[in-house]
Coordinates of C-alpha atoms and ligand atoms in Angstrom, one line a residue:
X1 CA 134.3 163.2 116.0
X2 CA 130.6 162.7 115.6
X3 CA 130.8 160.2 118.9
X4 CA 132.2 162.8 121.1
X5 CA 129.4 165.2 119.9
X6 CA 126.6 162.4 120.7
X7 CA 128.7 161.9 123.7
X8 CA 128.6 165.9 124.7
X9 CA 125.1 166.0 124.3
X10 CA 124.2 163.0 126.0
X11 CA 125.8 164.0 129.2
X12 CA 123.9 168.3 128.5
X13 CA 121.0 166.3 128.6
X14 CA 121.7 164.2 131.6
X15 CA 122.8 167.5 133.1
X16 CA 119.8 169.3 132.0
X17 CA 117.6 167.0 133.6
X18 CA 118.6 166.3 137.2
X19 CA 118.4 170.1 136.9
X20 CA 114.6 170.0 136.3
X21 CA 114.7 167.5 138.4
X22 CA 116.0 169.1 141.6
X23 CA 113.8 172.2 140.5
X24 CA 111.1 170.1 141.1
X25 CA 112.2 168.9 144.3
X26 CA 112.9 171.9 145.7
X27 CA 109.5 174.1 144.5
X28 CA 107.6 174.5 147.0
X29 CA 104.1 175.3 146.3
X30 CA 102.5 177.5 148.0
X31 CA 99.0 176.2 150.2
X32 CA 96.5 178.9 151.1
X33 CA 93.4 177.5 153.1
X34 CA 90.3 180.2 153.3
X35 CA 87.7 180.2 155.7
X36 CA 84.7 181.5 154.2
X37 CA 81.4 182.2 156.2
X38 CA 79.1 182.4 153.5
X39 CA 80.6 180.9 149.9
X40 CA 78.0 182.0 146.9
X41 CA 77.6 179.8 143.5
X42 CA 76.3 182.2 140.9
X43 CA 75.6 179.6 138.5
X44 CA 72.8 178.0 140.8
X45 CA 71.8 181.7 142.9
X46 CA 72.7 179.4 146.3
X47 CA 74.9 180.0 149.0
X48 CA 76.5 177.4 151.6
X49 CA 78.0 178.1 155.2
X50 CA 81.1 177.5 156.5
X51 CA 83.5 176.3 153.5
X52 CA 86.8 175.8 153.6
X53 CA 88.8 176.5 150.3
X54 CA 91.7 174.6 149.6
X55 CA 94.3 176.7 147.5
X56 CA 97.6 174.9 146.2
X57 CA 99.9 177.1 143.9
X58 CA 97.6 178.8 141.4
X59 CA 94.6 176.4 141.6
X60 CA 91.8 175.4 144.0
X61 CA 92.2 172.2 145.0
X62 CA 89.3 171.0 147.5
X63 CA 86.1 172.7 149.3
X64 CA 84.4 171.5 151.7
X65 CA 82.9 172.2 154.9
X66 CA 84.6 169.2 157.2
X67 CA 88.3 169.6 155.6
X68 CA 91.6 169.4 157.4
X69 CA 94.0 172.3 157.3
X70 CA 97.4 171.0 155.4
X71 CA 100.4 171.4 158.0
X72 CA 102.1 174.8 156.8
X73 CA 98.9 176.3 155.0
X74 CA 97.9 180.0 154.9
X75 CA 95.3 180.6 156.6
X76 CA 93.2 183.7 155.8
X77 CA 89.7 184.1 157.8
X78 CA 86.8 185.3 155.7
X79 CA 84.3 183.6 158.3
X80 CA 82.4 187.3 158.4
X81 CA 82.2 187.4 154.4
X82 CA 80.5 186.3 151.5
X83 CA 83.5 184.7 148.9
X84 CA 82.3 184.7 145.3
X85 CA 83.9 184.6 141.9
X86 CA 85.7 187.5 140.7
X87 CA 83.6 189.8 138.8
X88 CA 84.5 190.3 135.0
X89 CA 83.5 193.7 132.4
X90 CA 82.8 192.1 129.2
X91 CA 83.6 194.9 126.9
X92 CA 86.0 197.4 128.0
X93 CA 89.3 199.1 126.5
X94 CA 92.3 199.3 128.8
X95 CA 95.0 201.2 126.7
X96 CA 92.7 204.8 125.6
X97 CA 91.8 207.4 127.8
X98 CA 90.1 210.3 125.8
X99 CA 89.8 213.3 127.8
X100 CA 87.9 216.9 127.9
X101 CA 91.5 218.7 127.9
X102 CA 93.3 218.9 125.8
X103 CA 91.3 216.7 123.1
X104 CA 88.2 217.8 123.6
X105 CA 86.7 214.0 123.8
X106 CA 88.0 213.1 120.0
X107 CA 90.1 210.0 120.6
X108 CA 91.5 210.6 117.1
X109 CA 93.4 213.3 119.1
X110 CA 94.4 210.9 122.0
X111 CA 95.8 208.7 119.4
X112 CA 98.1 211.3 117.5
X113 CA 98.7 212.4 120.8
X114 CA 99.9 209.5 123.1
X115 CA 102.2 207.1 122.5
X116 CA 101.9 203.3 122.6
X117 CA 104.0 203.0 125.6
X118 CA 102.3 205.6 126.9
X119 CA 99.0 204.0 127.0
X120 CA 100.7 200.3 127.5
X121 CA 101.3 201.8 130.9
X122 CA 97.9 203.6 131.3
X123 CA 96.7 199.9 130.5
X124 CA 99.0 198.6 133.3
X125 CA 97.4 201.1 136.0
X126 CA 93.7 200.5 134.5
X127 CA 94.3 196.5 135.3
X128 CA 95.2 197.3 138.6
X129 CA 92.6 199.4 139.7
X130 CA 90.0 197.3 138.2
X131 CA 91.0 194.1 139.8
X132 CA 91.3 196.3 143.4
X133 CA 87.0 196.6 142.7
X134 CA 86.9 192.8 142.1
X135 CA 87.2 192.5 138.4
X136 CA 89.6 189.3 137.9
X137 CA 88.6 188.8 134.0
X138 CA 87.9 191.3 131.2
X139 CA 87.6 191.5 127.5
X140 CA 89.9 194.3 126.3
X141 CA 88.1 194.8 122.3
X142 CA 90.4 197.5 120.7
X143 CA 91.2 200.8 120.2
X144 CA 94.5 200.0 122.3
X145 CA 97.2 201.1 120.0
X146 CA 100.0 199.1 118.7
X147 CA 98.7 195.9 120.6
X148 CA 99.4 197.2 124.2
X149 CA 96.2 195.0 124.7
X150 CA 98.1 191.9 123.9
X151 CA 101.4 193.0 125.8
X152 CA 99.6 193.5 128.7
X153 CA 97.6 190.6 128.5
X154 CA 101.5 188.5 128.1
X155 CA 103.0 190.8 131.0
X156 CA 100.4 189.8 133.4
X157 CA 100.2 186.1 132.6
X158 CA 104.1 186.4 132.6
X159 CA 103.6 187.4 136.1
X160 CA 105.4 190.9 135.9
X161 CA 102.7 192.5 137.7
X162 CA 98.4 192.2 138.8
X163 CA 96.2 192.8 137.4
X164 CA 93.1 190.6 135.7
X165 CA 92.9 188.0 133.0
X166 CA 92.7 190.0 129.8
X167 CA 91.4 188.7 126.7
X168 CA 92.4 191.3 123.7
X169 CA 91.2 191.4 120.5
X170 CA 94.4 193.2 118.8
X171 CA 92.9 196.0 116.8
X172 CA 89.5 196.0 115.4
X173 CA 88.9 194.4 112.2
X174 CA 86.6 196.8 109.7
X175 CA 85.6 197.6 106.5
X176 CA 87.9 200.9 104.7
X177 CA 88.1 203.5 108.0
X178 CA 86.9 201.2 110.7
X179 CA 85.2 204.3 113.1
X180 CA 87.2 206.8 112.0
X181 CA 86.5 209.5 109.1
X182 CA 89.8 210.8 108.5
X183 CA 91.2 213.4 105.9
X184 CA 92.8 212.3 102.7
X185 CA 96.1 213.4 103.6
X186 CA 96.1 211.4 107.2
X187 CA 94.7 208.3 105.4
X188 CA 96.3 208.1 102.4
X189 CA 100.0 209.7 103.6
X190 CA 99.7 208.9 107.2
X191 CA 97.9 205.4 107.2
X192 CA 95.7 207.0 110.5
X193 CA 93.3 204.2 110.2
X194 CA 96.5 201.2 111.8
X195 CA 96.3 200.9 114.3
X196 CA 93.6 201.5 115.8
X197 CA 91.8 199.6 113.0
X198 CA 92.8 197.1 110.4
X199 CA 91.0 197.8 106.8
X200 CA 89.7 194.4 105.5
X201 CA 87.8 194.5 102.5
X202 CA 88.1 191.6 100.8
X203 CA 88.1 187.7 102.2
X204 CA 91.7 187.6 101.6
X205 CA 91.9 190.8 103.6
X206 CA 89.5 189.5 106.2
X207 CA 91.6 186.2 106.9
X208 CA 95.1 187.9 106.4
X209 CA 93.6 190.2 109.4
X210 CA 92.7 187.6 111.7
X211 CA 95.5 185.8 111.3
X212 CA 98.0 189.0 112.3
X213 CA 95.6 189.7 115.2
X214 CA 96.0 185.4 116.6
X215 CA 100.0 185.7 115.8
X216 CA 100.4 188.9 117.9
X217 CA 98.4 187.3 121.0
X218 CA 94.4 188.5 120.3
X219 CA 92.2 185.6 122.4
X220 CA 89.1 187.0 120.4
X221 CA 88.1 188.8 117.1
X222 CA 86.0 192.2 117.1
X223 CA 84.7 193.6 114.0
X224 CA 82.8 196.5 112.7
X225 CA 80.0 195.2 111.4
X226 CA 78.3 198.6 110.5
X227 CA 80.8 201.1 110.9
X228 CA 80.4 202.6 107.4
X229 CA 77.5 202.0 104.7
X230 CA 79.6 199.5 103.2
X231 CA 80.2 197.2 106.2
X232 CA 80.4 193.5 106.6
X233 CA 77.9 191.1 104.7
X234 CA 76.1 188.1 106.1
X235 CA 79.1 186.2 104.0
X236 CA 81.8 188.5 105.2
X237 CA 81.0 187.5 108.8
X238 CA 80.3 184.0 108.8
X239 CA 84.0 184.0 107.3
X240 CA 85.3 185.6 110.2
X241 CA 83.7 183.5 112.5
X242 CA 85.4 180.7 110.7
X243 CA 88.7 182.0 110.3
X244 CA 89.1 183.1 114.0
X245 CA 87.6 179.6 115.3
X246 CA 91.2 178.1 113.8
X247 CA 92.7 179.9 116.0
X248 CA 90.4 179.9 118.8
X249 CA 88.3 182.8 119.0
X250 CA 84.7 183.8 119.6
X251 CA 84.0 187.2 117.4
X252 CA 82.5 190.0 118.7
X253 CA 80.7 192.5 116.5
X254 CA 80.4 196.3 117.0
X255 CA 77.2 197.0 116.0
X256 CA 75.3 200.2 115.5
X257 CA 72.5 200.5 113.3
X258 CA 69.4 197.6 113.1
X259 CA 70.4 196.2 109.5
X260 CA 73.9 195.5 111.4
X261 CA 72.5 193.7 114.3
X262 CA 70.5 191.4 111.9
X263 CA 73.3 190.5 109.6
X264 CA 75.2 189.7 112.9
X265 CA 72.5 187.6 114.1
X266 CA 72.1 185.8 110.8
X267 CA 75.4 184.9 110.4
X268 CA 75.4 183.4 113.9
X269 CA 78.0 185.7 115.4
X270 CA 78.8 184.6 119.2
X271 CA 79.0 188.5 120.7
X272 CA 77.0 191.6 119.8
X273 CA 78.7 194.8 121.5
X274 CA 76.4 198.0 122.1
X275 CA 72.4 197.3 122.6
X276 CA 71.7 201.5 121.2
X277 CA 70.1 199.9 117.7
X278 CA 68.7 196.4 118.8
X279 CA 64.9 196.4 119.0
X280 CA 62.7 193.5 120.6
X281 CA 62.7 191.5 117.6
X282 CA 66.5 191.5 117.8
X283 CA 66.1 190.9 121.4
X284 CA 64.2 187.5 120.7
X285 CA 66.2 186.3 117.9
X286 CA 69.6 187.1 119.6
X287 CA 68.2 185.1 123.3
X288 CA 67.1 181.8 120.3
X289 CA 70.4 181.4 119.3
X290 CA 72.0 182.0 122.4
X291 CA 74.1 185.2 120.9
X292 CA 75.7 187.6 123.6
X293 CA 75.1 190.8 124.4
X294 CA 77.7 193.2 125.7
X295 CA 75.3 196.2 126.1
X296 CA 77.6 198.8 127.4
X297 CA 74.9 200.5 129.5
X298 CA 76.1 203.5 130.6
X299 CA 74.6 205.0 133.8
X300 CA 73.7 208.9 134.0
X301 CA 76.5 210.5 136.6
X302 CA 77.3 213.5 137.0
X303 CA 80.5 212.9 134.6
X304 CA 78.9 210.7 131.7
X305 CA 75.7 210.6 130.5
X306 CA 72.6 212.2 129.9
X307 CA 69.2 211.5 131.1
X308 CA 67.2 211.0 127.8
X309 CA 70.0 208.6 126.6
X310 CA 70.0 206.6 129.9
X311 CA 66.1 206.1 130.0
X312 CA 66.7 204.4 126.3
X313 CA 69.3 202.4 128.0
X314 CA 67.8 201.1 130.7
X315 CA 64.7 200.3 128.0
X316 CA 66.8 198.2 125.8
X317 CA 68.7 196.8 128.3
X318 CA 64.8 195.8 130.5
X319 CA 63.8 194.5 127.4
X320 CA 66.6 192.3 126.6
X321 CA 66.2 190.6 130.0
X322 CA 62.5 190.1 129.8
X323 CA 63.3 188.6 126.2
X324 CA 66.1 186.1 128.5
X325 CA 69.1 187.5 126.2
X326 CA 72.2 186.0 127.7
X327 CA 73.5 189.4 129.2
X328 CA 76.7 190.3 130.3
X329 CA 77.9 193.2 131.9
X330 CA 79.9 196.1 130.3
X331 CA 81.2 199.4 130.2
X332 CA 83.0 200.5 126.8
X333 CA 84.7 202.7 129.6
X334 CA 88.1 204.7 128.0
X335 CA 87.4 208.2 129.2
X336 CA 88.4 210.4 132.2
X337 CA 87.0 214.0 132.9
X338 CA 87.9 216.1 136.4
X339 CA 84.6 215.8 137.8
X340 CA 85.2 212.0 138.7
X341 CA 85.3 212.6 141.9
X342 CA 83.7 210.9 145.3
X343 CA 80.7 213.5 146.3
X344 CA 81.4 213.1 149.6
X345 CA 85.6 213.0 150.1
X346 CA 86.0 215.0 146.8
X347 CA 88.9 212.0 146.0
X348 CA 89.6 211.0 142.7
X349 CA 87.1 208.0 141.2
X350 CA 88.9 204.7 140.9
X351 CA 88.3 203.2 136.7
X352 CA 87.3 200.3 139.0
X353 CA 84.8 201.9 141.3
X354 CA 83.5 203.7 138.2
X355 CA 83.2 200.5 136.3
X356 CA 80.9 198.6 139.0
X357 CA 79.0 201.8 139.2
X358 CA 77.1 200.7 135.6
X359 CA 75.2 198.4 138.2
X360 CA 73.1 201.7 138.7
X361 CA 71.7 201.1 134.8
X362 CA 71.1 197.5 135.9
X363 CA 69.5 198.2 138.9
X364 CA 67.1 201.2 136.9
X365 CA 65.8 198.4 134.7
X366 CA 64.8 196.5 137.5
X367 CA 66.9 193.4 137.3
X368 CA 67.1 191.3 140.0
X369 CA 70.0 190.8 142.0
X370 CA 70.6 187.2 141.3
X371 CA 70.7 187.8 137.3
X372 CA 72.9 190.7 137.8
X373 CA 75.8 189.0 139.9
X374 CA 75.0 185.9 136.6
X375 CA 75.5 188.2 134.2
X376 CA 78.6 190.1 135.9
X377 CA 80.6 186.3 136.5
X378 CA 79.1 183.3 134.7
X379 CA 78.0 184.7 131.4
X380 CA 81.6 186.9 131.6
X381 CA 83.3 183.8 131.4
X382 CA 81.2 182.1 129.0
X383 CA 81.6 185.0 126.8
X384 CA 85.2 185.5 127.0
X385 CA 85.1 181.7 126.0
X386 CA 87.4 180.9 129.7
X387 CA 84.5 179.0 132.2
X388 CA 86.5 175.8 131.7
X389 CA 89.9 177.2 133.4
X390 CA 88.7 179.9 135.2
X391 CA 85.3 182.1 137.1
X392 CA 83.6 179.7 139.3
X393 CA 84.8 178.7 142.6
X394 CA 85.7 174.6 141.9
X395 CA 88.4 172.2 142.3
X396 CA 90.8 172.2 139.4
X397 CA 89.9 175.9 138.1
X398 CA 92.4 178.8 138.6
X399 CA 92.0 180.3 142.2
X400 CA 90.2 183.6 141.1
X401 CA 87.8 184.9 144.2
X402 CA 86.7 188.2 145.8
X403 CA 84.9 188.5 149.5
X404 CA 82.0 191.0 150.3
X405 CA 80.5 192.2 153.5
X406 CA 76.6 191.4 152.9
X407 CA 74.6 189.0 150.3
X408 CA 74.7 190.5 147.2
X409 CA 72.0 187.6 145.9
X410 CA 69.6 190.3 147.8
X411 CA 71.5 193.3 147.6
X412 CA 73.9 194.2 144.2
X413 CA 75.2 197.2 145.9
X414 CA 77.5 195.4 148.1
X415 CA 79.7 194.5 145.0
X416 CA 80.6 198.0 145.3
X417 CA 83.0 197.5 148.0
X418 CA 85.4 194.5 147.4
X419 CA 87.0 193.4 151.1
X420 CA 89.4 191.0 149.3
X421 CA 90.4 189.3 146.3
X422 CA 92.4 186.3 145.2
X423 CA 94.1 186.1 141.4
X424 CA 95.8 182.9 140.7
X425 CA 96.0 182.1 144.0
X426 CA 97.6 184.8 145.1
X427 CA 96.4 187.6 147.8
X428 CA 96.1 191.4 146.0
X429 CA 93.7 192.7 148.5
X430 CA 92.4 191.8 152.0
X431 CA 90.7 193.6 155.0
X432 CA 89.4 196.3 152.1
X433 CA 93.4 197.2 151.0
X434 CA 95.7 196.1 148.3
X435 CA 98.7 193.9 149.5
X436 CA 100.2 193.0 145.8
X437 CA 103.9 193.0 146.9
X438 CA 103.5 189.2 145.9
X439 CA 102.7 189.9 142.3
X440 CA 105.9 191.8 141.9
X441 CA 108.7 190.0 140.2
X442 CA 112.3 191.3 138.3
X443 CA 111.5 189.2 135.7
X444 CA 108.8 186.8 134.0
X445 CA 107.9 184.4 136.3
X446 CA 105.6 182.5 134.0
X447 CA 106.1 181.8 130.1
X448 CA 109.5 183.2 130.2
X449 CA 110.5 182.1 126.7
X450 CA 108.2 185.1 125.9
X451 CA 105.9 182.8 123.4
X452 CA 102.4 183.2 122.4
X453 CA 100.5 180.2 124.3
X454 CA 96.7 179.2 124.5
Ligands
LIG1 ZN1 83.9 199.6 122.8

């Protein structure tokens, strides 16, 4: 009896692996060979002419400019364009869109009003439309309802459907109430605060937290440091940069008033999010120890903004640079209003083309055009924790690129409009239009077991 079991399994097992093994055999992987006239390294501010980029399957393989085109390759021709890393928003929320009507701007009402799904999908159609204006990477850091952050961060690496590399935080971690000032009735008999916000009080709070947030797919941690008076210690916070580094995350702190920012700098945190309350001595500390900052610098438009509050922005953000604060560049965008509209076709605003347009706060404070494209790719990556798999343009990384027409080391604006762009490999948009049928499977095509992986 037990010998014809051994037996039985034996020969699954033989079975199962001349399947694999004729899988293998059979996969063809897919070779994509790009001409690029200009080919621009952010990390150095050079260009070179004339590359070829080797593509094989998801990753590059080779560059050069003397290098043979594999029998059977794609060829695409981007000898009139400047190829550069996709572009990443360091701070952004995906899955909430608070709007004038009907809730009057209060994204308490957005979140008694729309469901999960609801804004899973919302999250699906913001990924799309960002990574149409170049953005292959972003850090999605909460208020996204029941993890739709994560789901959409698993359904895109699953290969379901385009859209860029999201690294979610799950919901924001906070002292009692995270942002939100509820009533006693919708806190105490309608728990309001989950889940837009986990309460953590305690350390055993703060770790049980973290943990739910790494089980259910978050790739970072974002607290409230400063949300209420009674916010996160120097303590609290250097135990939830420990706790999350078990699983693999950076933190990133909300931070709102001054005291905040310098218990987040004391305790070494590796993100601060929102540069309103940092002052120049801030500044200096947070560009010694090599802390982040995801500014969120709003630019004054006609549907967001106000002048007084953008001249303070552009301050901060001037003043951060000058102080050589690794910068990144972000929006905090979740909001929609009807006058988002193009001044001259009256169409509809694109999240993505409203994203890029923060490059008008950058370009205000007089940043040059070289530290703006470093901030907007290389410290992107470095802040979502991914340069070593994926951002620059080199052998071995995931194939991840966008073409422009123009040099934007000498002029930013051209990063405005995106000709092409490559995700893992694969072609979403060339010649200025969005060809994504490729991305579109009727099932996972990636990670199918449905696991959390790292
Ligand atoms: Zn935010």
């Amino acid at each position: 009896m037990h010998i014809r079991i051994a037996t039985g399994l034996l020969a699954l097992m033989v079975a199962l692996m001349f399947t694999e093994a004729a899988a293998a055999q059979s996969a063809v992987v897919a070779v994509t060979v790009i001409k690029a006239g200009r080919l621009l390294d952010p990390e150095t501010g050079t260009a070179t002419t004339n590359q070829i980029i080797i593509v094989e399957g998801e990753k590059i393989k080779e560059i050069g400019s003397n290098l043979s085109i594999p029998p059977g390759a794609t060829v695409i021709d981007l000898s009139k364009l400047t190829v550069l890393p996709g572009l990443v928003d360091a701070h952004t929320h995906m899955a909430i869109t608070y709007k004038e009507q009907p809730e009057n701007n209060y994204y308490y009402l957005t979140y008694v009003m729309e469901s999960s799904p609801l804004r899973a999908i919302q999250a699906a159609s913001n990924g799309i439309q960002l990574l149409n204006s170049g953005f292959t990477l972003i850090r999605d850091v909460g208020n996204n309802a029941m993890y739709a952050d994560t789901a959409l961060r698993q359904a895109i690496e699953q290969g379901w459907l385009p859209g860029p590399t999201v690294i979610p935080s799950g919901p924001i971690i906070g002292s009692t109430g995270g942002q939100l000032w509820p009533t006693p009735e919708m806190y105490k008999q309608h728990n309001i605060v989950f889940p837009e916000y986990i309460d953590a009080d305690t350390p055993d709070e703060i770790v049980k937290a973290i943990r739910q947030n790494m089980l259910l797919g978050a790739r970072t941690i974002k607290i409230c440091v400063d949300c209420k008076p009674w916010g996160y210690s120097v303590d609290d916070i250097k135990l939830v940069i420990k706790e999350a580094a078990k699983g693999g995350c950076k933190v990133e702190g909300h931070v709102q008033t001054p005291d905040g920012a310098q218990r987040a700098i004391d305790a070494g945190i590796y993100i601060i999010a929102h540069g309103n309350a940092l002052t120049p001595e801030h500044h200096r500390q947070m560009a010694e120890k090599g802390i982040f900052l995801a500014g969120t610098d709003t630019p004054f438009t006609k549907y967001r903004g106000s002048e007084a509050a953008f001249k303070v922005t552009v301050g901060k953000l001037r003043d951060a640079w000058e102080k050589k604060v690794p910068l990144t560049f972000s929006t905090d965008f979740d909001y929609w209003n009807d006058r988002m509209k193009n001044d001259q076709t009256g169409e509809w605003l694109s999240r993505g083309e409203m994203t890029i347009a923060f490059l008008d706060t950058w370009k205000a404070a007089n940043i040059p055009a070289r530290d703006i494209l470093y901030a907007i790719t290389i410290n992107g990556y470095k802040a979502a924790d991914i340069i070593k798999e994926r951002g620059p343009i080199k052998p071995g990384l995931f194939a991840d690129m966008i073409a422009v027409s123009g040099d934007p080391l000498t002029n930013i604006d051209v990063l405005r409009n995106v000709q092409f762009v490559m995700k893992n490999g694969m072609v979403f948009k060339k010649d200025g239009v969005m060809t994504p049928e490729k991305f579109f499977h009727p099932g996972p095509v990636r990670t199918p077991n449905g696991r959390w992986t790292r």
